[in-house]
Short mmCIF file of N, CA and C in Angstrom, two decimals:
data_model
loop_
_atom_site.label_atom_id
_atom_site.label_comp_id
_atom_site.label_asym_id
_atom_site.label_seq_id
_atom_site.Cartn_x
_atom_site.Cartn_y
_atom_site.Cartn_z
N UNK A 821 43.57 -13.72 -29.98
CA UNK A 821 43.39 -13.03 -28.62
C UNK A 821 43.61 -14.25 -27.84
N UNK A 822 42.58 -15.14 -27.35
CA UNK A 822 42.72 -16.28 -26.66
C UNK A 822 42.03 -17.48 -27.26
N UNK A 823 41.99 -18.56 -26.50
CA UNK A 823 41.47 -19.81 -27.31
C UNK A 823 39.82 -19.71 -26.94
N UNK A 824 39.11 -18.76 -26.38
CA UNK A 824 37.73 -18.86 -26.16
C UNK A 824 36.95 -18.91 -27.50
N UNK A 825 36.00 -19.45 -27.36
CA UNK A 825 34.90 -19.23 -28.45
C UNK A 825 34.45 -17.88 -28.48
N UNK A 826 33.90 -17.56 -29.74
CA UNK A 826 33.65 -16.17 -29.94
C UNK A 826 32.31 -15.53 -28.98
N UNK A 827 31.35 -16.60 -28.80
CA UNK A 827 30.34 -16.30 -28.07
C UNK A 827 30.54 -16.27 -26.56
N UNK A 828 31.82 -16.42 -26.12
CA UNK A 828 32.32 -16.39 -24.78
C UNK A 828 32.98 -15.18 -24.49
N UNK A 829 33.14 -14.15 -25.49
CA UNK A 829 33.83 -13.15 -25.51
C UNK A 829 32.83 -12.14 -24.56
N UNK A 830 33.64 -11.16 -23.73
CA UNK A 830 32.90 -10.06 -23.35
C UNK A 830 32.49 -9.00 -24.24
N UNK A 831 31.74 -8.07 -24.10
CA UNK A 831 31.34 -6.95 -25.08
C UNK A 831 32.64 -6.34 -25.31
N UNK A 832 33.49 -5.93 -24.32
CA UNK A 832 34.65 -5.23 -24.37
C UNK A 832 35.70 -6.05 -25.29
N UNK A 833 35.71 -7.37 -25.17
CA UNK A 833 36.76 -8.15 -25.71
C UNK A 833 36.27 -8.19 -27.29
N UNK A 834 35.08 -8.19 -27.58
CA UNK A 834 34.43 -8.31 -28.96
C UNK A 834 35.01 -6.87 -29.64
N UNK A 835 34.63 -5.77 -28.95
CA UNK A 835 35.06 -4.35 -29.24
C UNK A 835 36.44 -4.16 -29.70
N UNK A 836 37.30 -5.07 -28.74
CA UNK A 836 38.71 -4.79 -29.10
C UNK A 836 39.17 -5.50 -30.33
N UNK A 837 38.53 -6.76 -30.49
CA UNK A 837 38.62 -7.62 -31.58
C UNK A 837 38.21 -6.88 -32.95
N UNK A 838 37.19 -6.16 -32.73
CA UNK A 838 36.75 -5.50 -34.02
C UNK A 838 37.70 -4.27 -34.29
N UNK A 839 38.21 -3.60 -33.34
CA UNK A 839 39.15 -2.51 -33.41
C UNK A 839 40.57 -2.88 -33.77
N UNK A 840 41.09 -3.86 -33.26
CA UNK A 840 42.26 -4.33 -33.42
C UNK A 840 42.75 -5.38 -34.05
N UNK A 841 41.66 -6.21 -34.48
CA UNK A 841 41.87 -7.54 -35.01
C UNK A 841 42.56 -7.44 -36.52
N UNK A 842 43.25 -8.47 -36.76
CA UNK A 842 44.00 -8.59 -38.12
C UNK A 842 43.36 -9.48 -38.87
N UNK A 843 42.54 -10.55 -38.44
CA UNK A 843 41.98 -11.62 -39.20
C UNK A 843 40.60 -11.19 -39.68
N UNK A 844 40.31 -10.95 -40.94
CA UNK A 844 39.10 -10.53 -41.38
C UNK A 844 37.84 -11.40 -41.00
N UNK A 845 38.07 -12.77 -40.99
CA UNK A 845 37.12 -13.61 -40.48
C UNK A 845 36.66 -13.29 -39.22
N UNK A 846 37.69 -13.20 -38.26
CA UNK A 846 37.44 -13.09 -36.94
C UNK A 846 36.79 -11.74 -36.42
N UNK A 847 37.12 -10.51 -37.44
CA UNK A 847 36.43 -9.35 -37.20
C UNK A 847 34.97 -9.51 -37.55
N UNK A 848 34.76 -10.18 -38.67
CA UNK A 848 33.18 -10.34 -39.17
C UNK A 848 32.55 -11.11 -38.22
N UNK A 849 33.02 -12.18 -37.69
CA UNK A 849 32.37 -13.00 -36.71
C UNK A 849 32.21 -12.26 -35.28
N UNK A 850 33.08 -11.44 -34.86
CA UNK A 850 32.87 -10.57 -33.65
C UNK A 850 31.81 -9.38 -33.98
N UNK A 851 31.79 -8.84 -35.23
CA UNK A 851 30.72 -7.85 -35.31
C UNK A 851 29.25 -8.64 -35.49
N UNK A 852 29.36 -9.84 -35.97
CA UNK A 852 28.10 -10.44 -36.09
C UNK A 852 27.54 -10.87 -34.64
N UNK A 853 28.25 -11.18 -33.65
CA UNK A 853 28.28 -11.73 -32.41
C UNK A 853 27.67 -10.40 -31.46
N UNK A 854 28.46 -9.34 -31.89
CA UNK A 854 28.02 -8.20 -31.10
C UNK A 854 26.60 -7.77 -31.47
N UNK A 855 26.41 -7.71 -32.75
CA UNK A 855 25.10 -7.53 -33.32
C UNK A 855 23.92 -8.34 -32.83
N UNK A 856 24.35 -9.69 -32.59
CA UNK A 856 23.31 -10.65 -32.08
C UNK A 856 22.85 -10.41 -30.59
N UNK A 857 23.80 -9.61 -29.87
CA UNK A 857 23.41 -9.40 -28.46
C UNK A 857 22.39 -8.23 -28.33
N UNK A 858 21.95 -7.82 -29.38
CA UNK A 858 20.86 -6.84 -29.45
C UNK A 858 21.22 -5.57 -28.49
N UNK A 859 22.23 -5.11 -28.42
CA UNK A 859 22.67 -3.97 -27.55
C UNK A 859 22.09 -2.60 -28.02
N UNK A 860 21.51 -1.67 -26.90
CA UNK A 860 20.92 -0.39 -27.39
C UNK A 860 22.28 0.54 -27.69
N UNK A 861 21.88 1.90 -28.22
CA UNK A 861 23.00 2.66 -28.53
C UNK A 861 23.73 3.11 -27.25
N UNK A 862 22.75 3.24 -26.22
CA UNK A 862 23.57 3.60 -24.80
C UNK A 862 24.49 2.66 -24.38
N UNK A 863 24.14 1.07 -24.58
CA UNK A 863 24.82 0.28 -24.06
C UNK A 863 26.30 0.05 -24.96
N UNK A 864 26.12 0.28 -26.25
CA UNK A 864 27.27 0.38 -27.09
C UNK A 864 28.03 1.47 -26.59
N UNK A 865 27.60 2.78 -26.23
CA UNK A 865 28.46 3.65 -25.71
C UNK A 865 29.30 3.36 -24.72
N UNK A 866 28.65 2.49 -23.61
CA UNK A 866 29.23 2.21 -22.26
C UNK A 866 30.12 1.07 -22.70
N UNK A 867 29.95 0.28 -23.59
CA UNK A 867 30.91 -0.70 -24.29
C UNK A 867 32.15 -0.02 -24.46
N UNK A 868 32.04 1.11 -25.45
CA UNK A 868 32.98 1.79 -25.72
C UNK A 868 34.03 2.41 -24.68
N UNK A 869 33.15 3.03 -23.68
CA UNK A 869 33.78 3.56 -22.66
C UNK A 869 34.66 2.74 -21.89
N UNK A 870 33.84 1.51 -21.66
CA UNK A 870 34.70 0.31 -20.77
C UNK A 870 36.00 -0.11 -21.66
N UNK A 871 35.96 -0.11 -23.10
CA UNK A 871 36.88 -0.58 -24.05
C UNK A 871 38.15 0.52 -23.71
N UNK A 872 37.90 1.69 -23.75
CA UNK A 872 39.07 2.64 -23.44
C UNK A 872 39.53 2.51 -22.05
N UNK A 873 38.74 2.36 -21.13
CA UNK A 873 39.28 2.10 -19.88
C UNK A 873 40.26 0.54 -19.67
N UNK A 874 39.78 -0.28 -20.52
CA UNK A 874 40.50 -1.66 -20.73
C UNK A 874 41.78 -1.14 -21.37
N UNK A 875 41.79 -0.62 -22.46
CA UNK A 875 43.06 -0.28 -23.15
C UNK A 875 44.02 0.63 -22.23
N UNK A 876 43.41 1.47 -21.56
CA UNK A 876 44.33 2.25 -20.65
C UNK A 876 44.99 1.52 -19.64
N UNK A 877 44.28 0.46 -18.99
CA UNK A 877 44.77 -0.33 -17.91
C UNK A 877 45.69 -1.33 -18.60
N UNK A 878 45.42 -1.78 -19.89
CA UNK A 878 46.26 -2.56 -20.58
C UNK A 878 47.84 -2.00 -20.84
N UNK A 879 47.76 -0.76 -21.06
CA UNK A 879 48.88 0.09 -21.34
C UNK A 879 49.66 0.46 -19.99
N UNK A 880 48.71 0.66 -19.19
CA UNK A 880 49.49 0.96 -17.66
C UNK A 880 50.09 -0.32 -17.24
N UNK A 881 49.61 -1.50 -17.37
CA UNK A 881 50.11 -2.79 -16.89
C UNK A 881 51.60 -2.87 -17.58
N UNK A 882 51.85 -2.51 -18.82
CA UNK A 882 53.05 -2.68 -19.51
C UNK A 882 54.28 -1.79 -18.89
N UNK A 883 53.78 -0.74 -18.22
CA UNK A 883 54.76 0.06 -17.63
C UNK A 883 54.77 0.10 -16.17
N UNK A 884 54.11 -0.81 -15.46
CA UNK A 884 53.94 -0.70 -13.91
C UNK A 884 55.28 -1.49 -13.48
N UNK A 885 55.81 -0.87 -12.44
CA UNK A 885 57.25 -1.35 -11.85
C UNK A 885 56.78 -2.34 -10.76
N UNK A 886 57.66 -3.40 -10.44
CA UNK A 886 57.45 -4.25 -9.30
C UNK A 886 57.23 -3.57 -8.05
N UNK A 887 56.40 -3.96 -7.48
CA UNK A 887 56.16 -3.39 -5.93
C UNK A 887 57.07 -4.10 -5.06
N UNK A 888 57.44 -3.67 -3.94
CA UNK A 888 58.25 -4.29 -2.84
C UNK A 888 57.76 -5.69 -2.37
N UNK A 889 56.66 -5.82 -2.30
CA UNK A 889 56.10 -7.09 -1.94
C UNK A 889 56.36 -8.19 -3.10
N UNK A 890 56.45 -7.61 -4.23
CA UNK A 890 56.76 -8.58 -5.33
C UNK A 890 58.33 -8.80 -5.67
N UNK A 891 59.22 -7.95 -5.48
CA UNK A 891 60.52 -8.11 -5.58
C UNK A 891 61.15 -8.58 -4.48
N UNK A 892 60.73 -8.42 -3.18
CA UNK A 892 61.59 -8.99 -1.89
C UNK A 892 61.75 -10.48 -2.22
N UNK A 893 60.47 -11.30 -2.43
CA UNK A 893 60.68 -12.87 -2.44
C UNK A 893 61.59 -13.13 -3.62
N UNK A 894 61.61 -12.26 -4.86
CA UNK A 894 62.39 -12.73 -5.78
C UNK A 894 63.82 -12.50 -5.51
N UNK A 895 64.12 -11.40 -4.73
CA UNK A 895 65.65 -11.04 -4.45
C UNK A 895 66.15 -12.06 -3.24
N UNK A 896 65.42 -12.24 -2.05
CA UNK A 896 65.94 -12.78 -1.15
C UNK A 896 65.57 -14.46 -1.18
N UNK A 897 64.87 -14.83 -1.97
CA UNK A 897 64.59 -16.14 -2.18
C UNK A 897 64.63 -16.74 -3.51
N UNK A 898 65.50 -16.34 -4.31
CA UNK A 898 65.69 -16.87 -5.72
C UNK A 898 65.67 -18.25 -5.95
N UNK A 899 66.26 -19.05 -4.93
CA UNK A 899 66.37 -20.38 -5.16
C UNK A 899 66.15 -20.95 -3.86
N UNK A 900 65.68 -20.46 -2.84
CA UNK A 900 65.39 -21.20 -1.50
C UNK A 900 64.09 -21.46 -1.38
N UNK A 901 63.02 -21.25 -2.17
CA UNK A 901 61.71 -21.42 -1.90
C UNK A 901 61.64 -22.98 -2.19
N UNK A 902 60.94 -23.62 -0.84
CA UNK A 902 61.00 -25.25 -1.04
C UNK A 902 60.02 -25.69 -2.38
N UNK A 903 60.43 -26.78 -2.79
CA UNK A 903 59.71 -27.33 -3.93
C UNK A 903 59.67 -28.78 -3.46
N UNK A 904 58.34 -29.46 -4.01
CA UNK A 904 58.24 -30.94 -3.60
C UNK A 904 59.34 -31.67 -4.49
N UNK A 905 59.43 -32.83 -4.08
CA UNK A 905 60.67 -33.86 -4.80
C UNK A 905 60.25 -34.02 -6.23
N UNK A 906 58.97 -33.97 -6.64
CA UNK A 906 58.68 -34.37 -8.02
C UNK A 906 58.91 -33.23 -8.89
N UNK A 907 58.98 -31.93 -8.33
CA UNK A 907 59.24 -30.79 -9.17
C UNK A 907 60.93 -30.59 -9.33
N UNK A 908 61.01 -30.14 -10.59
CA UNK A 908 62.42 -29.89 -10.83
C UNK A 908 62.70 -28.50 -10.98
N UNK A 909 61.86 -27.70 -10.59
CA UNK A 909 61.94 -26.13 -10.85
C UNK A 909 61.33 -25.42 -9.70
N UNK A 910 61.66 -24.06 -9.63
CA UNK A 910 61.28 -23.18 -8.60
C UNK A 910 59.80 -22.74 -9.02
N UNK A 911 58.90 -23.40 -8.41
CA UNK A 911 57.64 -23.15 -8.85
C UNK A 911 57.13 -21.66 -8.51
N UNK A 912 57.47 -21.06 -7.50
CA UNK A 912 57.11 -19.59 -7.16
C UNK A 912 57.44 -18.90 -8.32
N UNK A 913 58.94 -18.92 -8.37
CA UNK A 913 59.43 -17.73 -9.43
C UNK A 913 58.83 -18.09 -10.97
N UNK A 914 58.86 -19.33 -11.23
CA UNK A 914 58.25 -19.83 -12.53
C UNK A 914 56.96 -19.20 -12.65
N UNK A 915 56.17 -19.46 -11.73
CA UNK A 915 54.55 -18.98 -11.89
C UNK A 915 54.58 -17.44 -11.89
N UNK A 916 55.45 -16.83 -11.22
CA UNK A 916 55.27 -15.30 -11.15
C UNK A 916 55.72 -14.93 -12.63
N UNK A 917 56.93 -15.48 -13.17
CA UNK A 917 57.22 -15.18 -14.61
C UNK A 917 56.23 -15.47 -15.56
N UNK A 918 55.46 -16.53 -15.37
CA UNK A 918 54.48 -16.78 -16.44
C UNK A 918 53.21 -15.86 -16.38
N UNK A 919 52.88 -15.40 -14.93
CA UNK A 919 51.94 -14.42 -14.82
C UNK A 919 52.09 -13.26 -15.31
N UNK A 920 53.42 -12.73 -15.39
CA UNK A 920 53.87 -11.37 -16.03
C UNK A 920 53.75 -11.38 -17.55
N UNK A 921 54.23 -12.57 -18.08
CA UNK A 921 54.09 -12.63 -19.43
C UNK A 921 52.67 -12.75 -19.96
N UNK A 922 51.87 -13.60 -19.20
CA UNK A 922 50.43 -13.79 -19.79
C UNK A 922 49.74 -12.54 -19.87
N UNK A 923 49.84 -11.75 -18.71
CA UNK A 923 49.01 -10.65 -18.63
C UNK A 923 49.51 -9.26 -18.90
N UNK A 924 50.78 -9.38 -19.74
CA UNK A 924 51.33 -8.07 -20.37
C UNK A 924 52.03 -7.20 -19.37
N UNK A 925 52.46 -7.84 -18.39
CA UNK A 925 53.25 -6.94 -17.16
C UNK A 925 54.81 -7.13 -17.83
N UNK A 926 54.96 -6.40 -18.84
CA UNK A 926 56.37 -6.16 -19.64
C UNK A 926 57.29 -5.73 -18.73
N UNK A 927 57.15 -4.62 -18.17
CA UNK A 927 58.20 -4.18 -17.27
C UNK A 927 58.52 -4.88 -15.93
N UNK A 928 57.40 -5.62 -15.23
CA UNK A 928 57.61 -6.42 -14.25
C UNK A 928 58.17 -7.55 -14.76
N UNK A 929 58.11 -8.02 -15.78
CA UNK A 929 58.79 -9.45 -16.17
C UNK A 929 60.29 -9.11 -16.27
N UNK A 930 60.52 -7.79 -16.89
CA UNK A 930 62.05 -7.56 -17.06
C UNK A 930 62.75 -7.34 -15.97
N UNK A 931 62.15 -6.46 -14.85
CA UNK A 931 62.48 -6.25 -13.57
C UNK A 931 62.74 -7.43 -12.73
N UNK A 932 61.76 -8.50 -12.81
CA UNK A 932 61.78 -9.54 -12.05
C UNK A 932 62.97 -10.54 -12.46
N UNK A 933 63.41 -10.60 -13.77
CA UNK A 933 64.51 -11.31 -14.14
C UNK A 933 65.63 -10.89 -13.61
N UNK A 934 65.86 -9.32 -13.67
CA UNK A 934 67.04 -8.76 -13.25
C UNK A 934 67.15 -8.87 -11.61
N UNK A 935 66.06 -8.68 -10.87
CA UNK A 935 65.99 -8.73 -9.41
C UNK A 935 66.41 -10.15 -9.09
N UNK A 936 65.96 -11.29 -9.83
CA UNK A 936 66.39 -12.53 -9.43
C UNK A 936 67.61 -12.89 -9.65
N UNK A 937 68.48 -12.33 -10.48
CA UNK A 937 69.83 -12.45 -10.81
C UNK A 937 70.50 -11.70 -9.75
N UNK A 938 70.14 -10.43 -9.50
CA UNK A 938 70.88 -9.78 -8.32
C UNK A 938 70.81 -10.50 -6.82
N UNK A 939 69.45 -11.24 -6.78
CA UNK A 939 69.31 -12.20 -5.68
C UNK A 939 70.24 -13.13 -5.47
N UNK A 940 70.46 -13.97 -6.71
CA UNK A 940 71.46 -15.10 -6.89
C UNK A 940 72.96 -14.47 -6.43
N UNK A 941 73.24 -13.37 -7.05
CA UNK A 941 74.66 -12.68 -6.76
C UNK A 941 74.63 -12.45 -5.50
N UNK A 942 73.61 -12.00 -4.86
CA UNK A 942 73.70 -11.51 -3.44
C UNK A 942 74.16 -12.71 -2.57
N UNK A 943 73.37 -13.79 -2.76
CA UNK A 943 73.63 -15.05 -1.86
C UNK A 943 74.99 -15.64 -2.31
N UNK A 944 75.39 -15.50 -3.42
CA UNK A 944 76.79 -15.96 -3.80
C UNK A 944 77.86 -15.15 -2.97
N UNK A 945 77.67 -13.84 -3.09
CA UNK A 945 78.60 -12.86 -2.38
C UNK A 945 78.53 -13.24 -0.66
N UNK A 946 77.16 -13.64 -0.22
CA UNK A 946 77.20 -13.81 1.21
C UNK A 946 78.02 -15.12 1.49
N UNK A 947 77.88 -16.13 0.50
CA UNK A 947 78.77 -17.50 0.93
C UNK A 947 80.07 -17.22 0.91
N UNK A 948 80.50 -16.38 -0.19
CA UNK A 948 81.89 -16.17 -0.28
C UNK A 948 82.37 -15.37 0.90
N UNK A 949 81.85 -14.23 1.36
CA UNK A 949 82.29 -13.59 2.52
C UNK A 949 82.21 -14.41 3.60
N UNK A 950 81.28 -15.38 3.79
CA UNK A 950 81.19 -16.23 5.13
C UNK A 950 82.43 -17.27 5.05
N UNK A 951 82.64 -17.62 4.05
CA UNK A 951 84.07 -18.30 3.83
C UNK A 951 85.24 -17.74 4.20
N UNK A 952 85.41 -16.52 3.58
CA UNK A 952 86.67 -15.64 3.93
C UNK A 952 86.64 -15.42 5.48
N UNK A 953 85.39 -14.96 6.08
CA UNK A 953 85.38 -14.59 7.62
C UNK A 953 85.81 -15.84 8.31
N UNK A 954 85.27 -16.94 7.92
CA UNK A 954 85.66 -18.32 8.78
C UNK A 954 87.10 -18.79 8.60
N UNK A 955 87.68 -18.65 7.34
CA UNK A 955 88.99 -18.77 7.07
C UNK A 955 89.76 -17.75 8.00
N UNK A 956 89.29 -16.45 7.99
CA UNK A 956 90.10 -15.48 8.68
C UNK A 956 90.12 -15.79 10.42
N UNK A 957 89.02 -16.23 10.94
CA UNK A 957 88.95 -16.47 12.24
C UNK A 957 89.42 -17.75 12.49
N UNK A 958 89.73 -18.37 11.76
CA UNK A 958 90.37 -19.77 12.08
C UNK A 958 91.76 -20.05 12.03
N UNK A 959 92.43 -19.09 11.76
CA UNK A 959 93.90 -18.83 11.47
C UNK A 959 94.53 -18.81 12.80
#
């Protein structure tokens, strides 16, 4: 799952590990940790309900498309976002792509790559057209 210690997991994360874990030792440790929290039957039922909400949100994130506020900067500013001299990459785009990958936004990551490519092509076409118009007007 992640690099947290088992005692730092939320109840929902423990439940997820128990339901979907592949490592038997991790599952056993998660079961022991959940049992050590002395939850009542009602609290366990609430954890299970929260788990189903968590899984639904996780699945919804995978198919969520980019919103206009997310794709506009990627399209119009694919390489014009200012960076400091010590950076050798576009921090905004890179951090957005890392966020999409880290939190499971599969569709957004795919669309962001495509939108950024379209943005680069857009600016190349603008520059080519500007050169042609300049050459045409200076004749």
